[in-house]
Amino acid sequence: MSRLRVGVIGAGHLGTIHTRLLLQHPEVECVGVSDPSPLACHRAAESFRVATSLDYRGWMGELDAAIIAAPSQNHYEISSELLRRGIHLLIEKPLTTATWQADQLVDLAQQNNAIVQVGHVERFNPAWNAVCNRIGRPTYIEAVRHSGYTFRSTDVGVVFDLMIHDLDLVLSLMETPVADVQAFGATILSRDEDFAQARLQFSCGAVANFSASRCSPTATRVIRMLGPQGFATIDLANHSAEIVETSPTATGVRHMADELSAEQRQKYRDEMFTTVLPRSTLTVEPCNAIFEEQKDWLEAIRTGQSPRVDISAGRRAVALAEWITQSINRAPRQEQTQLLPLSSGLNQLRRAA
């Protein structure tokens, strides 16, 4: 069987990672790396000994598939051209920056029988996969994703840059639609929001709270979930997970808590996280999530099956992110605090350096 001819569009941070990992798949022939920056192309050629091009259109006819790691604002234009040729795509998140664009890509993929995976890589995080089906359908979720300012992905706000990862994870668990969104955002260094809070109410009554920041002094990627079978804490950055499970003992304590003697209450306090609400740290098998994401996509192309994060899932995440940003933009102007004007912020950074 001939090898799948795959190109990488975008030679920045993620494009470099994708290229390095793509070369590890024996069933793939890397056609090359494309980027409009001559310096980025030179670095890719030096690092990976692959062909490079300033314009991907020059070798579209040689491609079976492509990984799009270009800036978010360019995803729609690039993806549209490639999908019209029936080229299979792995598109880094977000799929697009507007729902109407995502809808058009969904149609193009269907019309041209193209397999599309969207790069919501946290779906392949081993800590997430160790927990996501352990507590039943969640009734409450809290997601916190904070990082420092990387000067990447500044063409979109923090909702489309960071929060969208957690939006996709939560949407993958819920069977009912979002009924209401309340959100707040603030700009710090960027044109768009760098900090955002969102509260989602699902039609089933479940609630999810999200916090995202790209100007935080500490990095955090944690999700906490409460469901009928227990409570879970997932540290996506450190690939660790802890679960507290309900038990028949907990039901008994709940029904007779007011009738317990002082000795019985002390006994249950001592045994709270061993017999009443047994707590355990889960075994998480390490893996490279981006490599697993690529492998899932390549297998989907080979078999014709749907990848784990298909284009419809990517579209749902974009639509929800857009709803949240619209909610932020509708807030009264005085509530959208301009914490630090961009020019002032950059000058302070230069002085600090």
CSV table of C-alpha atoms in Angstrom, one decimal:
chain,number,residue,atom,x,y,z
A,1,MET,CA,0.0,0.0,0.0
A,2,SER,CA,1.3,3.4,-1.0
A,3,ARG,CA,2.0,5.9,1.8
A,4,LEU,CA,-0.4,8.7,2.5
A,5,ARG,CA,1.0,12.0,1.2
A,6,VAL,CA,0.5,14.7,3.9
A,7,GLY,CA,1.6,18.3,4.1
A,8,VAL,CA,1.8,20.7,7.0
A,9,ILE,CA,0.6,24.2,6.6
A,10,GLY,CA,2.0,26.5,9.2
A,11,ALA,CA,5.6,26.3,10.6
A,12,GLY,CA,5.1,28.0,13.9
A,13,HIS,CA,5.0,26.5,17.3
A,14,LEU,CA,2.3,23.9,16.7
A,15,GLY,CA,3.2,23.3,13.1
A,16,THR,CA,6.7,22.4,14.2
A,17,ILE,CA,5.4,19.9,16.7
A,18,HIS,CA,3.0,18.4,14.1
A,19,THR,CA,5.8,18.0,11.6
A,20,ARG,CA,8.2,16.3,14.1
A,21,LEU,CA,5.5,13.8,15.1
A,22,LEU,CA,4.1,13.3,11.6
A,23,LEU,CA,7.6,12.0,10.5
A,24,GLN,CA,7.2,9.2,13.1
A,25,HIS,CA,4.3,7.6,11.3
A,26,PRO,CA,5.6,4.9,8.9
A,27,GLU,CA,2.5,5.0,6.7
A,28,VAL,CA,3.0,8.7,6.0
A,29,GLU,CA,5.1,10.5,3.4
A,30,CYS,CA,5.6,14.1,4.5
A,31,VAL,CA,5.3,16.1,1.2
A,32,GLY,CA,6.5,19.3,2.9
A,33,VAL,CA,5.9,22.3,5.1
A,34,SER,CA,4.4,25.5,3.9
A,35,ASP,CA,4.6,28.9,5.6
A,36,PRO,CA,4.6,32.5,4.2
A,37,SER,CA,7.7,33.3,6.3
A,38,PRO,CA,11.0,32.5,4.6
A,39,LEU,CA,12.7,32.2,8.0
A,40,ALA,CA,10.1,29.7,9.3
A,41,CYS,CA,10.5,27.6,6.1
A,42,HIS,CA,14.3,27.7,6.5
A,43,ARG,CA,14.0,26.4,10.1
A,44,ALA,CA,11.7,23.6,9.0
A,45,ALA,CA,14.0,22.5,6.2
A,46,GLU,CA,17.0,22.6,8.6
A,47,SER,CA,15.3,20.8,11.4
A,48,PHE,CA,13.4,18.1,9.5
A,49,ARG,CA,15.1,17.8,6.1
A,50,VAL,CA,11.7,18.3,4.3
A,51,ALA,CA,10.7,20.3,1.3
A,52,THR,CA,9.3,23.7,2.1
A,53,SER,CA,7.1,26.3,0.2
A,54,LEU,CA,6.0,29.8,0.9
A,55,ASP,CA,2.6,29.0,-0.7
A,56,TYR,CA,0.8,25.7,-0.1
A,57,ARG,CA,-1.1,26.1,-3.3
A,58,GLY,CA,2.0,25.0,-5.3
A,59,TRP,CA,1.7,21.4,-4.1
A,60,MET,CA,-2.0,20.9,-3.5
A,61,GLY,CA,-2.1,18.5,-6.3
A,62,GLU,CA,0.4,16.3,-4.5
A,63,LEU,CA,-1.6,16.0,-1.3
A,64,ASP,CA,-3.9,13.3,0.0
A,65,ALA,CA,-4.2,15.0,3.4
A,66,ALA,CA,-2.9,18.1,5.2
A,67,ILE,CA,-2.5,19.4,8.8
A,68,ILE,CA,-3.5,23.1,9.1
A,69,ALA,CA,-1.5,24.8,11.9
A,70,ALA,CA,-1.8,28.4,10.4
A,71,PRO,CA,-3.2,31.3,12.4
A,72,SER,CA,-6.9,30.8,13.4
A,73,GLN,CA,-8.1,33.7,11.1
A,74,ASN,CA,-6.7,31.8,8.1
A,75,HIS,CA,-8.3,28.4,8.8
A,76,TYR,CA,-11.5,29.0,6.8
A,77,GLU,CA,-9.8,30.2,3.6
A,78,ILE,CA,-7.2,27.4,3.6
A,79,SER,CA,-9.6,24.7,4.6
A,80,SER,CA,-12.1,25.7,2.0
A,81,GLU,CA,-9.6,25.4,-0.9
A,82,LEU,CA,-8.3,22.0,0.3
A,83,LEU,CA,-11.7,20.5,1.0
A,84,ARG,CA,-13.0,21.4,-2.5
A,85,ARG,CA,-10.2,19.1,-3.7
A,86,GLY,CA,-11.3,16.3,-1.4
A,87,ILE,CA,-8.1,16.6,0.7
A,88,HIS,CA,-8.5,15.2,4.2
A,89,LEU,CA,-7.7,17.6,7.0
A,90,LEU,CA,-6.5,17.9,10.6
A,91,ILE,CA,-7.4,21.5,11.5
A,92,GLU,CA,-5.9,22.9,14.6
A,93,LYS,CA,-8.5,24.4,17.0
A,94,PRO,CA,-10.5,26.5,16.6
A,95,LEU,CA,-12.0,25.1,13.4
A,96,THR,CA,-12.9,28.6,12.4
A,97,THR,CA,-13.5,32.0,14.1
A,98,ALA,CA,-17.2,32.2,13.1
A,99,THR,CA,-20.1,29.7,13.1
A,100,TRP,CA,-21.1,30.5,9.5
A,101,GLN,CA,-17.6,29.6,8.3
A,102,ALA,CA,-17.7,26.3,10.3
A,103,ASP,CA,-21.1,25.5,8.7
A,104,GLN,CA,-19.7,26.0,5.2
A,105,LEU,CA,-16.7,23.7,6.0
A,106,VAL,CA,-19.0,21.0,7.3
A,107,ASP,CA,-20.9,21.1,4.0
A,108,LEU,CA,-17.7,21.1,1.9
A,109,ALA,CA,-16.3,18.1,3.9
A,110,GLN,CA,-19.6,16.1,3.3
A,111,GLN,CA,-19.8,17.1,-0.4
A,112,ASN,CA,-16.2,16.0,-1.1
A,113,ASN,CA,-16.0,12.9,1.2
A,114,ALA,CA,-13.2,14.4,3.2
A,115,ILE,CA,-12.3,13.2,6.7
A,116,VAL,CA,-11.7,16.1,9.0
A,117,GLN,CA,-10.3,16.0,12.6
A,118,VAL,CA,-10.3,19.2,14.6
A,119,GLY,CA,-7.3,19.7,16.9
A,120,HIS,CA,-9.1,19.6,20.3
A,121,VAL,CA,-6.1,17.7,21.7
A,122,GLU,CA,-7.4,17.5,25.3
A,123,ARG,CA,-9.7,14.7,24.1
A,124,PHE,CA,-6.6,12.6,23.9
A,125,ASN,CA,-5.2,13.7,27.3
A,126,PRO,CA,-4.8,10.4,29.3
A,127,ALA,CA,-6.0,12.1,32.5
A,128,TRP,CA,-9.2,13.1,30.8
A,129,ASN,CA,-9.8,9.6,29.4
A,130,ALA,CA,-9.2,8.0,32.7
A,131,VAL,CA,-12.1,9.9,34.3
A,132,CYS,CA,-14.6,11.1,31.8
A,133,ASN,CA,-16.8,8.0,32.0
A,134,ARG,CA,-16.4,7.2,35.7
A,135,ILE,CA,-18.9,9.5,37.4
A,136,GLY,CA,-22.0,9.4,35.1
A,137,ARG,CA,-23.5,12.4,33.3
A,138,PRO,CA,-22.1,15.5,35.1
A,139,THR,CA,-24.5,17.8,36.9
A,140,TYR,CA,-21.8,20.4,37.8
A,141,ILE,CA,-18.5,21.2,36.0
A,142,GLU,CA,-15.8,23.7,36.8
A,143,ALA,CA,-13.0,24.3,34.3
A,144,VAL,CA,-10.0,26.6,35.0
A,145,ARG,CA,-7.4,27.2,32.2
A,146,HIS,CA,-4.9,29.9,33.0
A,147,SER,CA,-1.5,30.6,31.4
A,148,GLY,CA,1.1,33.3,30.9
A,149,TYR,CA,1.1,35.5,27.8
A,150,THR,CA,2.8,33.6,25.0
A,151,PHE,CA,2.3,36.2,22.2
A,152,ARG,CA,0.8,33.3,20.2
A,153,SER,CA,-2.8,33.2,18.9
A,154,THR,CA,-3.3,36.9,19.4
A,155,ASP,CA,-5.6,37.0,16.3
A,156,VAL,CA,-8.4,35.7,18.6
A,157,GLY,CA,-9.4,36.3,22.2
A,158,VAL,CA,-8.9,33.9,25.1
A,159,VAL,CA,-12.3,32.2,24.6
A,160,PHE,CA,-11.3,31.0,21.1
A,161,ASP,CA,-7.7,30.5,22.2
A,162,LEU,CA,-7.9,28.6,25.5
A,163,MET,CA,-11.5,28.3,26.8
A,164,ILE,CA,-12.6,26.5,23.7
A,165,HIS,CA,-10.6,23.4,24.8
A,166,ASP,CA,-12.8,23.0,27.8
A,167,LEU,CA,-15.9,23.9,25.9
A,168,ASP,CA,-15.3,20.9,23.6
A,169,LEU,CA,-14.6,18.6,26.6
A,170,VAL,CA,-17.8,19.5,28.3
A,171,LEU,CA,-19.9,19.3,25.1
A,172,SER,CA,-18.5,15.8,24.5
A,173,LEU,CA,-20.1,14.7,27.8
A,174,MET,CA,-23.5,16.4,27.6
A,175,GLU,CA,-26.5,15.0,25.6
A,176,THR,CA,-28.7,18.1,26.0
A,177,PRO,CA,-28.2,21.6,24.5
A,178,VAL,CA,-27.0,24.7,26.2
A,179,ALA,CA,-30.0,26.8,27.3
A,180,ASP,CA,-28.3,29.9,28.6
A,181,VAL,CA,-24.9,31.6,28.7
A,182,GLN,CA,-23.7,34.4,31.0
A,183,ALA,CA,-20.2,35.7,30.4
A,184,PHE,CA,-17.7,38.5,31.3
A,185,GLY,CA,-14.4,39.3,29.8
A,186,ALA,CA,-11.5,41.8,30.2
A,187,THR,CA,-8.7,43.0,27.9
A,188,ILE,CA,-5.2,43.3,29.3
A,189,LEU,CA,-2.6,43.2,26.5
A,190,SER,CA,-4.6,42.2,23.5
A,191,ARG,CA,-7.2,43.7,21.2
A,192,ASP,CA,-9.7,41.0,22.3
A,193,GLU,CA,-10.4,39.6,25.8
A,194,ASP,CA,-7.5,38.0,27.7
A,195,PHE,CA,-9.6,37.0,30.6
A,196,ALA,CA,-13.0,35.4,30.5
A,197,GLN,CA,-15.6,33.8,32.8
A,198,ALA,CA,-18.6,32.0,31.5
A,199,ARG,CA,-21.5,30.2,33.2
A,200,LEU,CA,-23.5,27.7,31.1
A,201,GLN,CA,-26.9,26.3,31.9
A,202,PHE,CA,-27.9,23.1,30.0
A,203,SER,CA,-31.5,22.3,29.3
A,204,CYS,CA,-31.2,19.2,31.6
A,205,GLY,CA,-30.3,21.5,34.5
A,206,ALA,CA,-26.6,20.9,34.6
A,207,VAL,CA,-24.3,23.9,35.2
A,208,ALA,CA,-20.8,24.5,33.9
A,209,ASN,CA,-18.5,27.3,35.0
A,210,PHE,CA,-15.4,28.3,32.9
A,211,SER,CA,-12.5,30.5,33.7
A,212,ALA,CA,-9.8,31.3,31.1
A,213,SER,CA,-6.8,33.7,31.3
A,214,ARG,CA,-3.7,34.1,29.2
A,215,CYS,CA,-2.2,36.7,31.5
A,216,SER,CA,-1.8,34.7,34.6
A,217,PRO,CA,1.4,34.3,36.7
A,218,THR,CA,0.6,30.7,37.3
A,219,ALA,CA,-0.4,28.0,34.8
A,220,THR,CA,-3.5,25.9,35.6
A,221,ARG,CA,-5.4,23.4,33.5
A,222,VAL,CA,-7.9,21.7,35.9
A,223,ILE,CA,-11.4,20.4,35.5
A,224,ARG,CA,-13.7,19.3,38.4
A,225,MET,CA,-16.9,17.4,37.8
A,226,LEU,CA,-19.7,16.2,40.0
A,227,GLY,CA,-22.0,13.4,38.8
A,228,PRO,CA,-24.3,10.8,40.2
A,229,GLN,CA,-21.5,8.3,40.8
A,230,GLY,CA,-18.9,10.7,42.3
A,231,PHE,CA,-16.7,13.8,42.1
A,232,ALA,CA,-13.6,14.0,40.0
A,233,THR,CA,-10.6,16.3,39.8
A,234,ILE,CA,-8.5,16.2,36.6
A,235,ASP,CA,-5.2,18.0,36.2
A,236,LEU,CA,-4.8,18.1,32.5
A,237,ALA,CA,-1.3,19.8,32.7
A,238,ASN,CA,0.2,17.2,35.0
A,239,HIS,CA,-1.7,14.2,33.6
A,240,SER,CA,-3.2,13.3,37.0
A,241,ALA,CA,-6.7,12.4,38.1
A,242,GLU,CA,-8.5,11.8,41.4
A,243,ILE,CA,-12.0,10.5,42.0
A,244,VAL,CA,-14.2,10.4,45.0
A,245,GLU,CA,-17.0,7.9,44.6
A,246,THR,CA,-20.3,7.5,46.3
A,247,SER,CA,-21.1,4.3,48.1
A,248,PRO,CA,-24.1,2.6,49.9
A,249,THR,CA,-22.5,3.8,53.2
A,250,ALA,CA,-22.8,7.4,52.0
A,251,THR,CA,-26.6,6.9,51.4
A,252,GLY,CA,-27.0,5.5,54.8
A,253,VAL,CA,-25.2,8.4,56.5
A,254,ARG,CA,-27.2,10.9,54.6
A,255,HIS,CA,-30.5,9.5,55.8
A,256,MET,CA,-29.6,9.2,59.4
A,257,ALA,CA,-27.0,11.9,59.9
A,258,ASP,CA,-29.1,13.8,62.5
A,259,GLU,CA,-29.5,10.6,64.5
A,260,LEU,CA,-25.9,9.6,64.9
A,261,SER,CA,-24.2,9.6,68.2
A,262,ALA,CA,-21.0,11.6,68.9
A,263,GLU,CA,-19.0,8.3,68.6
A,264,GLN,CA,-20.7,7.4,65.3
A,265,ARG,CA,-20.1,10.8,63.8
A,266,GLN,CA,-16.4,10.6,64.8
A,267,LYS,CA,-16.2,7.2,63.2
A,268,TYR,CA,-17.7,8.4,59.9
A,269,ARG,CA,-15.4,11.5,59.9
A,270,ASP,CA,-12.4,9.2,60.3
A,271,GLU,CA,-13.6,6.9,57.5
A,272,MET,CA,-15.0,9.6,55.3
A,273,PHE,CA,-12.7,9.1,52.3
A,274,THR,CA,-12.1,5.4,52.8
A,275,THR,CA,-15.5,3.8,53.2
A,276,VAL,CA,-18.1,6.6,53.0
A,277,LEU,CA,-16.8,8.5,50.0
A,278,PRO,CA,-13.8,6.4,48.9
A,279,ARG,CA,-11.1,8.5,47.3
A,280,SER,CA,-8.5,7.1,44.8
A,281,THR,CA,-5.8,8.5,42.6
A,282,LEU,CA,-6.2,6.9,39.2
A,283,THR,CA,-3.4,5.3,37.2
A,284,VAL,CA,-2.8,7.5,34.1
A,285,GLU,CA,-0.8,6.0,31.3
A,286,PRO,CA,1.5,8.6,29.8
A,287,CYS,CA,1.2,9.4,26.1
A,288,ASN,CA,1.9,12.1,23.6
A,289,ALA,CA,-1.6,13.5,23.0
A,290,ILE,CA,-0.8,15.2,19.7
A,291,PHE,CA,0.7,12.0,18.3
A,292,GLU,CA,-2.4,10.1,19.4
A,293,GLU,CA,-4.5,12.7,17.7
A,294,GLN,CA,-2.6,12.3,14.5
A,295,LYS,CA,-2.9,8.5,14.7
A,296,ASP,CA,-6.6,8.7,15.2
A,297,TRP,CA,-7.0,10.9,12.2
A,298,LEU,CA,-4.8,8.7,10.0
A,299,GLU,CA,-6.7,5.6,11.0
A,300,ALA,CA,-10.0,7.4,10.2
A,301,ILE,CA,-8.7,8.2,6.7
A,302,ARG,CA,-7.6,4.6,6.2
A,303,THR,CA,-10.9,3.1,7.4
A,304,GLY,CA,-13.4,5.8,6.4
A,305,GLN,CA,-14.6,6.0,10.0
A,306,SER,CA,-15.3,9.2,11.9
A,307,PRO,CA,-12.3,10.5,13.9
A,308,ARG,CA,-12.7,11.2,17.7
A,309,VAL,CA,-13.2,14.9,17.2
A,310,ASP,CA,-14.9,15.2,13.9
A,311,ILE,CA,-15.8,18.4,12.1
A,312,SER,CA,-19.3,18.6,13.6
A,313,ALA,CA,-17.8,18.6,17.1
A,314,GLY,CA,-15.4,21.4,16.0
A,315,ARG,CA,-18.4,23.3,14.7
A,316,ARG,CA,-20.3,22.9,18.0
A,317,ALA,CA,-17.3,24.3,20.0
A,318,VAL,CA,-17.1,27.3,17.6
A,319,ALA,CA,-20.8,28.1,18.0
A,320,LEU,CA,-20.6,28.0,21.8
A,321,ALA,CA,-17.4,30.1,21.8
A,322,GLU,CA,-19.1,32.6,19.6
A,323,TRP,CA,-22.2,32.7,21.9
A,324,ILE,CA,-19.9,33.4,24.8
A,325,THR,CA,-18.0,36.2,23.1
A,326,GLN,CA,-21.2,37.8,22.0
A,327,SER,CA,-22.4,37.7,25.6
A,328,ILE,CA,-19.1,39.4,26.6
A,329,ASN,CA,-19.5,42.0,23.9
A,330,ARG,CA,-23.1,42.8,24.9
A,331,ALA,CA,-22.0,43.6,28.5
A,332,PRO,CA,-22.0,47.3,29.4
A,333,ARG,CA,-18.8,49.0,28.4
A,334,GLN,CA,-17.9,49.9,32.0
A,335,GLU,CA,-18.0,46.2,32.9
A,336,GLN,CA,-15.4,45.3,30.2
A,337,THR,CA,-12.5,46.7,32.1
A,338,GLN,CA,-9.5,47.8,30.0
A,339,LEU,CA,-7.1,46.7,32.6
A,340,LEU,CA,-4.0,47.8,30.7
A,341,PRO,CA,-3.9,49.6,27.3
A,342,LEU,CA,-1.9,47.6,24.8
A,343,SER,CA,0.7,50.2,24.1
A,344,SER,CA,1.2,50.9,27.9
A,345,GLY,CA,1.4,47.1,28.5
A,346,LEU,CA,4.0,46.5,25.9
A,347,ASN,CA,6.1,49.4,27.1
A,348,GLN,CA,6.0,48.1,30.7
A,349,LEU,CA,7.1,44.7,29.4
A,350,ARG,CA,10.0,46.2,27.5
A,351,ARG,CA,11.1,48.2,30.6
A,352,ALA,CA,10.9,45.0,32.7
A,353,ALA,CA,13.0,43.1,30.3
